[in-house]
Amino acid sequence: MKSDHIFQDVILPDDASLAGYSYLVRKYGIASHVHYPSCVSGGHVRGNITQAGVWRLYDKRYWPGDKDTDHLVFALKHESFDLLSLKRILNFLPRKEIENYILSNPTGIYSRKIWFLYEWLEETELNIPDCPKCRTIFLLDPEKYFTCHGIYSKRHRLKNNIIGTKRFSPTIRKTALLREFVQSGLKGKADTVVGTVSRSLIARAASFMLLADSRASFAIEGETAPTSRIERWGKAVLQAGKFQITKEELIRLQKIIIKDTRFTQMGFRKYGVFLGERDADGSPLPEFIGAKPEDLETLIGAMTEADKAMTANELYPVLHAAALAFGFVYIHP
């Protein structure tokens, strides 16, 4: 098997070539995992697009071309938005090639998106005059993604409507299931039920649910915690959300859970951490590795900035909470 017919340890479909993110990541040896890789068939594909294992397989008519910018446009047009991959790809692409592409069609939708992303992520201005007056576009399609109100860039005639900030930017696709939940009006239904039930019953139900959730949280970590610790966990959960998330607030909540601090280092960890098992010799078999200790201040700072941005843009609260929870667990501070 030829090495160029394997990408991320997965074999490409027969007679198919990498396209979009995958093409550029392979070409430049970029350290970025492509979550939904695409390839274009050398022949016809029934329905034009199909899923072949992990591959999104396109009909041969979708072949974008041989230039880097052709594949960058393909990624923005057909693939899921991936800000990390885009940042790393733009680090490698020849600046002159990008400038020439934008100058060839300065009002084009994908020209302006590439132009904005390059200057925003690279924090440098290309040698291109401001975009002529034309219709304003969004960086993310609001029909495909949950977005914020958007910050307007007159130079690019574009609204940057990503969730969060440049340093912490969750991408949430508008799947059919999430659309259904957001449109179901759960808050209104809950308010109606609460308004017809006694406060004592609501308090008992909330206490029961909090206890069950607390026990489940420890079970996920493979722990059987004593009742006193579960109660402290519940107390911390009850207080969560009352104050803006900051490093100090996270440590305050930590102190509620960990009563005896004599043998526990409080605050952000100063060591590496992994989740997983160990083999017979005690060597780690990690399924997940947390962020480096020296990066924790920066990463949590970025997450708290994004929290403020999501609050200001009134992102649907369950999505807001899920985005922050993902970041917190992934960083594992």
CSV table of C-alpha atoms in Angstrom, one decimal:
chain,number,residue,atom,x,y,z
A,1,MET,CA,0.0,0.0,0.0
A,2,LYS,CA,1.5,3.4,-1.0
A,3,SER,CA,1.9,5.8,1.9
A,4,ASP,CA,0.3,8.6,-0.1
A,5,HIS,CA,-2.9,6.5,-0.2
A,6,ILE,CA,-3.1,6.5,3.6
A,7,PHE,CA,-4.1,9.6,5.7
A,8,GLN,CA,-4.3,9.6,9.5
A,9,ASP,CA,-3.7,5.9,9.5
A,10,VAL,CA,-6.8,5.3,7.3
A,11,ILE,CA,-6.8,4.0,3.7
A,12,LEU,CA,-8.4,6.3,1.1
A,13,PRO,CA,-11.3,4.8,-1.0
A,14,ASP,CA,-10.1,3.3,-4.3
A,15,ASP,CA,-9.2,5.9,-7.0
A,16,ALA,CA,-9.7,8.9,-4.6
A,17,SER,CA,-7.5,11.9,-3.9
A,18,LEU,CA,-7.3,14.0,-0.8
A,19,ALA,CA,-9.0,17.4,-0.9
A,20,GLY,CA,-9.5,20.4,1.3
A,21,TYR,CA,-8.0,20.3,4.8
A,22,SER,CA,-6.6,16.8,4.3
A,23,TYR,CA,-4.8,17.8,1.1
A,24,LEU,CA,-3.1,20.8,2.7
A,25,VAL,CA,-2.3,19.1,6.0
A,26,ARG,CA,-0.6,16.2,4.0
A,27,LYS,CA,1.2,18.6,1.6
A,28,TYR,CA,2.8,20.7,4.3
A,29,GLY,CA,3.1,18.0,7.1
A,30,ILE,CA,0.9,20.1,9.4
A,31,ALA,CA,0.4,18.8,12.9
A,32,SER,CA,-3.4,19.1,12.9
A,33,HIS,CA,-6.0,16.3,13.1
A,34,VAL,CA,-8.7,16.5,10.4
A,35,HIS,CA,-11.9,15.3,12.1
A,36,TYR,CA,-14.0,14.9,9.0
A,37,PRO,CA,-11.6,14.2,6.1
A,38,SER,CA,-12.7,14.7,2.5
A,39,CYS,CA,-11.5,13.1,-0.7
A,40,VAL,CA,-12.6,13.3,-4.4
A,41,SER,CA,-13.2,10.2,-6.5
A,42,GLY,CA,-11.6,9.7,-9.9
A,43,GLY,CA,-15.0,8.6,-11.1
A,44,HIS,CA,-18.7,9.3,-10.5
A,45,VAL,CA,-20.3,9.0,-7.1
A,46,ARG,CA,-24.0,8.2,-6.8
A,47,GLY,CA,-25.7,11.2,-5.3
A,48,ASN,CA,-22.5,13.3,-5.9
A,49,ILE,CA,-21.5,13.0,-2.2
A,50,THR,CA,-21.4,9.9,0.0
A,51,GLN,CA,-19.9,8.7,3.3
A,52,ALA,CA,-17.3,6.0,2.9
A,53,GLY,CA,-16.2,5.0,6.3
A,54,VAL,CA,-14.5,8.1,7.8
A,55,TRP,CA,-14.3,9.7,4.4
A,56,ARG,CA,-16.6,12.2,2.9
A,57,LEU,CA,-16.3,11.1,-0.7
A,58,TYR,CA,-17.1,13.6,-3.5
A,59,ASP,CA,-17.8,13.0,-7.2
A,60,LYS,CA,-14.9,13.8,-9.6
A,61,ARG,CA,-16.7,17.0,-10.6
A,62,TYR,CA,-15.9,18.4,-7.2
A,63,TRP,CA,-12.1,18.3,-7.7
A,64,PRO,CA,-11.1,21.8,-6.7
A,65,GLY,CA,-7.8,22.1,-8.7
A,66,ASP,CA,-4.1,21.9,-7.9
A,67,LYS,CA,-3.5,25.2,-6.2
A,68,ASP,CA,-3.4,25.6,-2.4
A,69,THR,CA,-6.1,28.3,-2.5
A,70,ASP,CA,-8.3,25.9,-4.5
A,71,HIS,CA,-8.2,23.4,-1.6
A,72,LEU,CA,-8.6,26.2,1.0
A,73,VAL,CA,-11.8,27.3,-0.8
A,74,PHE,CA,-13.0,23.7,-1.0
A,75,ALA,CA,-12.5,23.4,2.8
A,76,LEU,CA,-14.5,26.5,3.6
A,77,LYS,CA,-17.2,25.7,1.1
A,78,HIS,CA,-17.8,22.0,1.7
A,79,GLU,CA,-16.1,21.0,5.0
A,80,SER,CA,-16.9,21.7,8.6
A,81,PHE,CA,-15.3,24.9,9.9
A,82,ASP,CA,-12.1,24.1,11.8
A,83,LEU,CA,-10.4,27.2,13.1
A,84,LEU,CA,-7.3,25.3,14.4
A,85,SER,CA,-6.6,23.6,11.1
A,86,LEU,CA,-7.2,26.9,9.3
A,87,LYS,CA,-4.7,28.7,11.5
A,88,ARG,CA,-2.0,26.1,11.0
A,89,ILE,CA,-2.6,25.9,7.3
A,90,LEU,CA,-2.4,29.6,6.8
A,91,ASN,CA,0.9,29.6,8.7
A,92,PHE,CA,2.3,27.5,5.8
A,93,LEU,CA,0.6,28.9,2.7
A,94,PRO,CA,2.7,31.3,0.6
A,95,ARG,CA,1.6,34.8,1.4
A,96,LYS,CA,2.0,35.9,-2.2
A,97,GLU,CA,-0.3,33.1,-3.4
A,98,ILE,CA,-3.0,34.2,-1.0
A,99,GLU,CA,-2.7,37.9,-2.0
A,100,ASN,CA,-2.9,37.0,-5.7
A,101,TYR,CA,-6.0,34.9,-5.1
A,102,ILE,CA,-7.8,37.7,-3.2
A,103,LEU,CA,-6.8,40.4,-5.7
A,104,SER,CA,-8.2,38.3,-8.5
A,105,ASN,CA,-11.7,38.6,-6.9
A,106,PRO,CA,-11.6,40.9,-3.9
A,107,THR,CA,-15.4,40.9,-3.4
A,108,GLY,CA,-15.8,37.1,-3.7
A,109,ILE,CA,-17.3,35.4,-0.7
A,110,TYR,CA,-14.4,32.9,-0.1
A,111,SER,CA,-11.8,35.5,-1.1
A,112,ARG,CA,-13.0,37.7,1.8
A,113,LYS,CA,-13.2,34.8,4.2
A,114,ILE,CA,-9.6,33.8,3.5
A,115,TRP,CA,-8.5,37.4,3.6
A,116,PHE,CA,-10.1,38.0,7.0
A,117,LEU,CA,-8.9,34.7,8.5
A,118,TYR,CA,-5.3,35.3,7.4
A,119,GLU,CA,-5.1,38.9,8.8
A,120,TRP,CA,-7.1,38.0,11.9
A,121,LEU,CA,-5.2,34.8,12.8
A,122,GLU,CA,-1.8,35.9,11.6
A,123,GLU,CA,-2.2,39.3,13.1
A,124,THR,CA,-0.7,41.0,10.0
A,125,GLU,CA,-2.1,42.9,7.1
A,126,LEU,CA,-1.8,41.7,3.5
A,127,ASN,CA,-0.7,44.1,0.8
A,128,ILE,CA,-4.3,44.6,-0.5
A,129,PRO,CA,-6.5,47.7,-0.4
A,130,ASP,CA,-9.8,47.6,1.5
A,131,CYS,CA,-12.6,45.7,-0.1
A,132,PRO,CA,-14.8,47.7,-2.4
A,133,LYS,CA,-18.4,48.4,-1.3
A,134,CYS,CA,-20.4,45.2,-1.6
A,135,ARG,CA,-22.8,43.0,0.4
A,136,THR,CA,-21.7,42.1,3.9
A,137,ILE,CA,-21.1,38.4,4.5
A,138,PHE,CA,-20.8,36.2,7.7
A,139,LEU,CA,-17.7,34.2,8.5
A,140,LEU,CA,-19.9,31.3,9.6
A,141,ASP,CA,-23.2,30.4,7.9
A,142,PRO,CA,-25.9,31.0,10.5
A,143,GLU,CA,-28.0,28.2,8.9
A,144,LYS,CA,-25.3,25.7,9.6
A,145,TYR,CA,-23.8,26.9,12.9
A,146,PHE,CA,-24.8,28.5,16.1
A,147,THR,CA,-23.3,31.9,16.0
A,148,CYS,CA,-23.0,35.2,17.8
A,149,HIS,CA,-24.3,38.6,16.7
A,150,GLY,CA,-21.0,39.3,14.9
A,151,ILE,CA,-18.2,41.9,14.9
A,152,TYR,CA,-18.1,43.9,11.6
A,153,SER,CA,-14.9,44.3,9.7
A,154,LYS,CA,-15.3,47.1,7.2
A,155,ARG,CA,-12.0,46.2,5.5
A,156,HIS,CA,-13.3,42.8,4.5
A,157,ARG,CA,-17.1,43.7,4.5
A,158,LEU,CA,-17.5,40.7,6.8
A,159,LYS,CA,-19.1,40.0,10.1
A,160,ASN,CA,-17.0,37.7,12.4
A,161,ASN,CA,-19.8,35.7,14.1
A,162,ILE,CA,-17.9,32.9,15.7
A,163,ILE,CA,-18.8,31.9,19.2
A,164,GLY,CA,-16.2,32.9,21.8
A,165,THR,CA,-12.9,34.5,20.9
A,166,LYS,CA,-9.9,33.8,18.7
A,167,ARG,CA,-8.1,32.0,21.6
A,168,PHE,CA,-11.1,29.8,22.5
A,169,SER,CA,-13.7,29.3,19.8
A,170,PRO,CA,-16.1,26.4,20.1
A,171,THR,CA,-17.8,25.4,16.8
A,172,ILE,CA,-21.3,24.1,17.3
A,173,ARG,CA,-23.1,22.7,14.2
A,174,LYS,CA,-26.9,23.1,13.9
A,175,THR,CA,-27.7,19.4,13.8
A,176,ALA,CA,-31.3,18.4,13.6
A,177,LEU,CA,-31.3,17.2,17.2
A,178,LEU,CA,-29.9,20.5,18.6
A,179,ARG,CA,-32.3,22.6,16.5
A,180,GLU,CA,-35.2,20.5,17.9
A,181,PHE,CA,-34.0,21.1,21.5
A,182,VAL,CA,-33.4,24.8,21.1
A,183,GLN,CA,-36.8,25.3,19.4
A,184,SER,CA,-38.7,23.1,22.0
A,185,GLY,CA,-39.1,26.0,24.5
A,186,LEU,CA,-37.9,23.9,27.5
A,187,LYS,CA,-37.5,27.0,29.7
A,188,GLY,CA,-41.1,28.0,29.2
A,189,LYS,CA,-42.3,24.5,29.9
A,190,ALA,CA,-40.3,24.3,33.0
A,191,ASP,CA,-41.6,27.7,34.2
A,192,THR,CA,-45.1,26.5,33.7
A,193,VAL,CA,-44.6,23.3,35.7
A,194,VAL,CA,-42.8,25.1,38.5
A,195,GLY,CA,-45.7,27.6,38.7
A,196,THR,CA,-48.2,24.9,39.4
A,197,VAL,CA,-46.2,22.8,42.0
A,198,SER,CA,-45.5,23.7,45.6
A,199,ARG,CA,-42.1,25.1,46.4
A,200,SER,CA,-41.4,22.3,48.9
A,201,LEU,CA,-41.9,19.7,46.3
A,202,ILE,CA,-39.6,21.5,43.8
A,203,ALA,CA,-36.9,21.8,46.5
A,204,ARG,CA,-37.2,18.0,47.3
A,205,ALA,CA,-37.0,17.2,43.6
A,206,ALA,CA,-34.0,19.5,43.0
A,207,SER,CA,-32.2,18.0,46.1
A,208,PHE,CA,-32.8,14.4,44.8
A,209,MET,CA,-31.6,15.3,41.3
A,210,LEU,CA,-28.5,17.1,42.7
A,211,LEU,CA,-27.6,14.1,44.8
A,212,ALA,CA,-28.0,11.7,41.9
A,213,ASP,CA,-25.9,13.9,39.6
A,214,SER,CA,-23.2,14.2,42.2
A,215,ARG,CA,-23.0,10.5,42.7
A,216,ALA,CA,-22.8,10.0,38.9
A,217,SER,CA,-20.0,12.5,38.6
A,218,PHE,CA,-17.8,10.5,41.0
A,219,ALA,CA,-18.9,7.2,39.3
A,220,ILE,CA,-17.6,8.6,36.0
A,221,GLU,CA,-14.2,9.0,37.6
A,222,GLY,CA,-14.4,5.5,39.1
A,223,GLU,CA,-14.6,6.8,42.6
A,224,THR,CA,-16.9,5.8,45.5
A,225,ALA,CA,-16.9,9.0,47.5
A,226,PRO,CA,-18.1,9.3,51.1
A,227,THR,CA,-21.4,11.0,51.7
A,228,SER,CA,-19.8,14.1,53.2
A,229,ARG,CA,-17.7,14.7,50.0
A,230,ILE,CA,-20.8,14.1,47.8
A,231,GLU,CA,-22.6,16.8,49.9
A,232,ARG,CA,-19.7,19.2,49.5
A,233,TRP,CA,-19.8,18.6,45.7
A,234,GLY,CA,-23.5,19.3,45.7
A,235,LYS,CA,-22.9,22.5,47.6
A,236,ALA,CA,-20.3,23.6,45.0
A,237,VAL,CA,-22.7,22.8,42.1
A,238,LEU,CA,-25.4,24.8,43.7
A,239,GLN,CA,-23.1,27.9,43.8
A,240,ALA,CA,-21.8,27.4,40.3
A,241,GLY,CA,-23.0,30.1,37.9
A,242,LYS,CA,-23.7,32.7,40.7
A,243,PHE,CA,-20.4,34.5,39.8
A,244,GLN,CA,-18.5,35.1,36.6
A,245,ILE,CA,-16.0,32.3,35.9
A,246,THR,CA,-12.4,33.3,36.8
A,247,LYS,CA,-9.4,31.5,38.0
A,248,GLU,CA,-10.2,32.7,41.6
A,249,GLU,CA,-13.8,31.5,41.3
A,250,LEU,CA,-12.7,28.1,40.1
A,251,ILE,CA,-10.3,27.8,43.1
A,252,ARG,CA,-13.0,29.0,45.5
A,253,LEU,CA,-15.3,26.2,44.3
A,254,GLN,CA,-12.4,23.7,44.5
A,255,LYS,CA,-11.9,24.6,48.2
A,256,ILE,CA,-15.6,23.8,48.9
A,257,ILE,CA,-15.2,20.3,47.6
A,258,ILE,CA,-11.8,19.6,49.2
A,259,LYS,CA,-12.2,20.2,52.9
A,260,ASP,CA,-8.8,18.8,54.1
A,261,THR,CA,-6.1,20.7,52.1
A,262,ARG,CA,-3.1,19.3,54.1
A,263,PHE,CA,-2.2,16.7,51.5
A,264,THR,CA,-3.7,18.4,48.4
A,265,GLN,CA,-2.1,21.1,46.3
A,266,MET,CA,-4.9,23.7,45.8
A,267,GLY,CA,-5.2,25.8,42.7
A,268,PHE,CA,-4.0,24.9,39.2
A,269,ARG,CA,-1.9,21.8,39.0
A,270,LYS,CA,1.9,22.0,38.6
A,271,TYR,CA,2.2,18.5,37.1
A,272,GLY,CA,1.1,16.6,34.0
A,273,VAL,CA,-2.1,14.5,34.2
A,274,PHE,CA,-3.7,11.8,32.2
A,275,LEU,CA,-6.9,9.7,32.2
A,276,GLY,CA,-6.7,6.0,31.6
A,277,GLU,CA,-5.2,2.8,33.0
A,278,ARG,CA,-1.8,1.5,33.8
A,279,ASP,CA,-0.2,-1.7,32.6
A,280,ALA,CA,1.2,-4.5,34.8
A,281,ASP,CA,4.4,-2.6,35.2
A,282,GLY,CA,2.7,0.6,36.3
A,283,SER,CA,3.3,2.4,33.0
A,284,PRO,CA,0.5,4.7,31.9
A,285,LEU,CA,-1.9,3.8,29.2
A,286,PRO,CA,-3.5,7.2,28.6
A,287,GLU,CA,-6.8,7.7,26.8
A,288,PHE,CA,-6.5,11.4,27.4
A,289,ILE,CA,-3.7,13.8,28.3
A,290,GLY,CA,-4.4,17.1,29.9
A,291,ALA,CA,-2.8,20.4,28.9
A,292,LYS,CA,0.7,21.2,29.9
A,293,PRO,CA,0.9,22.8,33.4
A,294,GLU,CA,2.7,25.9,32.0
A,295,ASP,CA,-0.2,26.5,29.6
A,296,LEU,CA,-3.0,26.4,32.1
A,297,GLU,CA,-3.1,30.1,33.0
A,298,THR,CA,-3.3,31.1,29.3
A,299,LEU,CA,-5.9,28.4,28.4
A,300,ILE,CA,-8.2,29.1,31.4
A,301,GLY,CA,-7.8,32.9,30.6
A,302,ALA,CA,-8.9,32.2,27.0
A,303,MET,CA,-11.9,30.2,28.3
A,304,THR,CA,-13.1,32.9,30.7
A,305,GLU,CA,-12.8,35.5,27.9
A,306,ALA,CA,-15.0,33.3,25.7
A,307,ASP,CA,-17.5,32.9,28.6
A,308,LYS,CA,-17.9,36.6,28.7
A,309,ALA,CA,-18.4,36.8,24.9
A,310,MET,CA,-21.0,34.0,24.9
A,311,THR,CA,-22.8,35.7,27.8
A,312,ALA,CA,-22.9,39.0,26.0
A,313,ASN,CA,-24.2,37.3,22.8
A,314,GLU,CA,-26.9,35.5,24.8
A,315,LEU,CA,-25.9,32.1,23.4
A,316,TYR,CA,-28.5,29.4,24.3
A,317,PRO,CA,-27.5,28.5,27.9
A,318,VAL,CA,-27.3,24.8,27.4
A,319,LEU,CA,-24.9,25.2,24.5
A,320,HIS,CA,-23.0,27.8,26.4
A,321,ALA,CA,-22.6,25.4,29.4
A,322,ALA,CA,-21.6,22.5,27.1
A,323,ALA,CA,-18.9,24.6,25.3
A,324,LEU,CA,-17.4,25.7,28.6
A,325,ALA,CA,-17.6,22.2,30.2
A,326,PHE,CA,-15.8,20.7,27.1
A,327,GLY,CA,-13.1,23.3,27.4
A,328,PHE,CA,-12.7,22.8,31.2
A,329,VAL,CA,-12.5,19.0,31.0
A,330,TYR,CA,-10.1,19.2,28.0
A,331,ILE,CA,-7.8,21.6,29.8
A,332,HIS,CA,-8.1,19.7,33.1
A,333,PRO,CA,-6.7,22.5,35.2
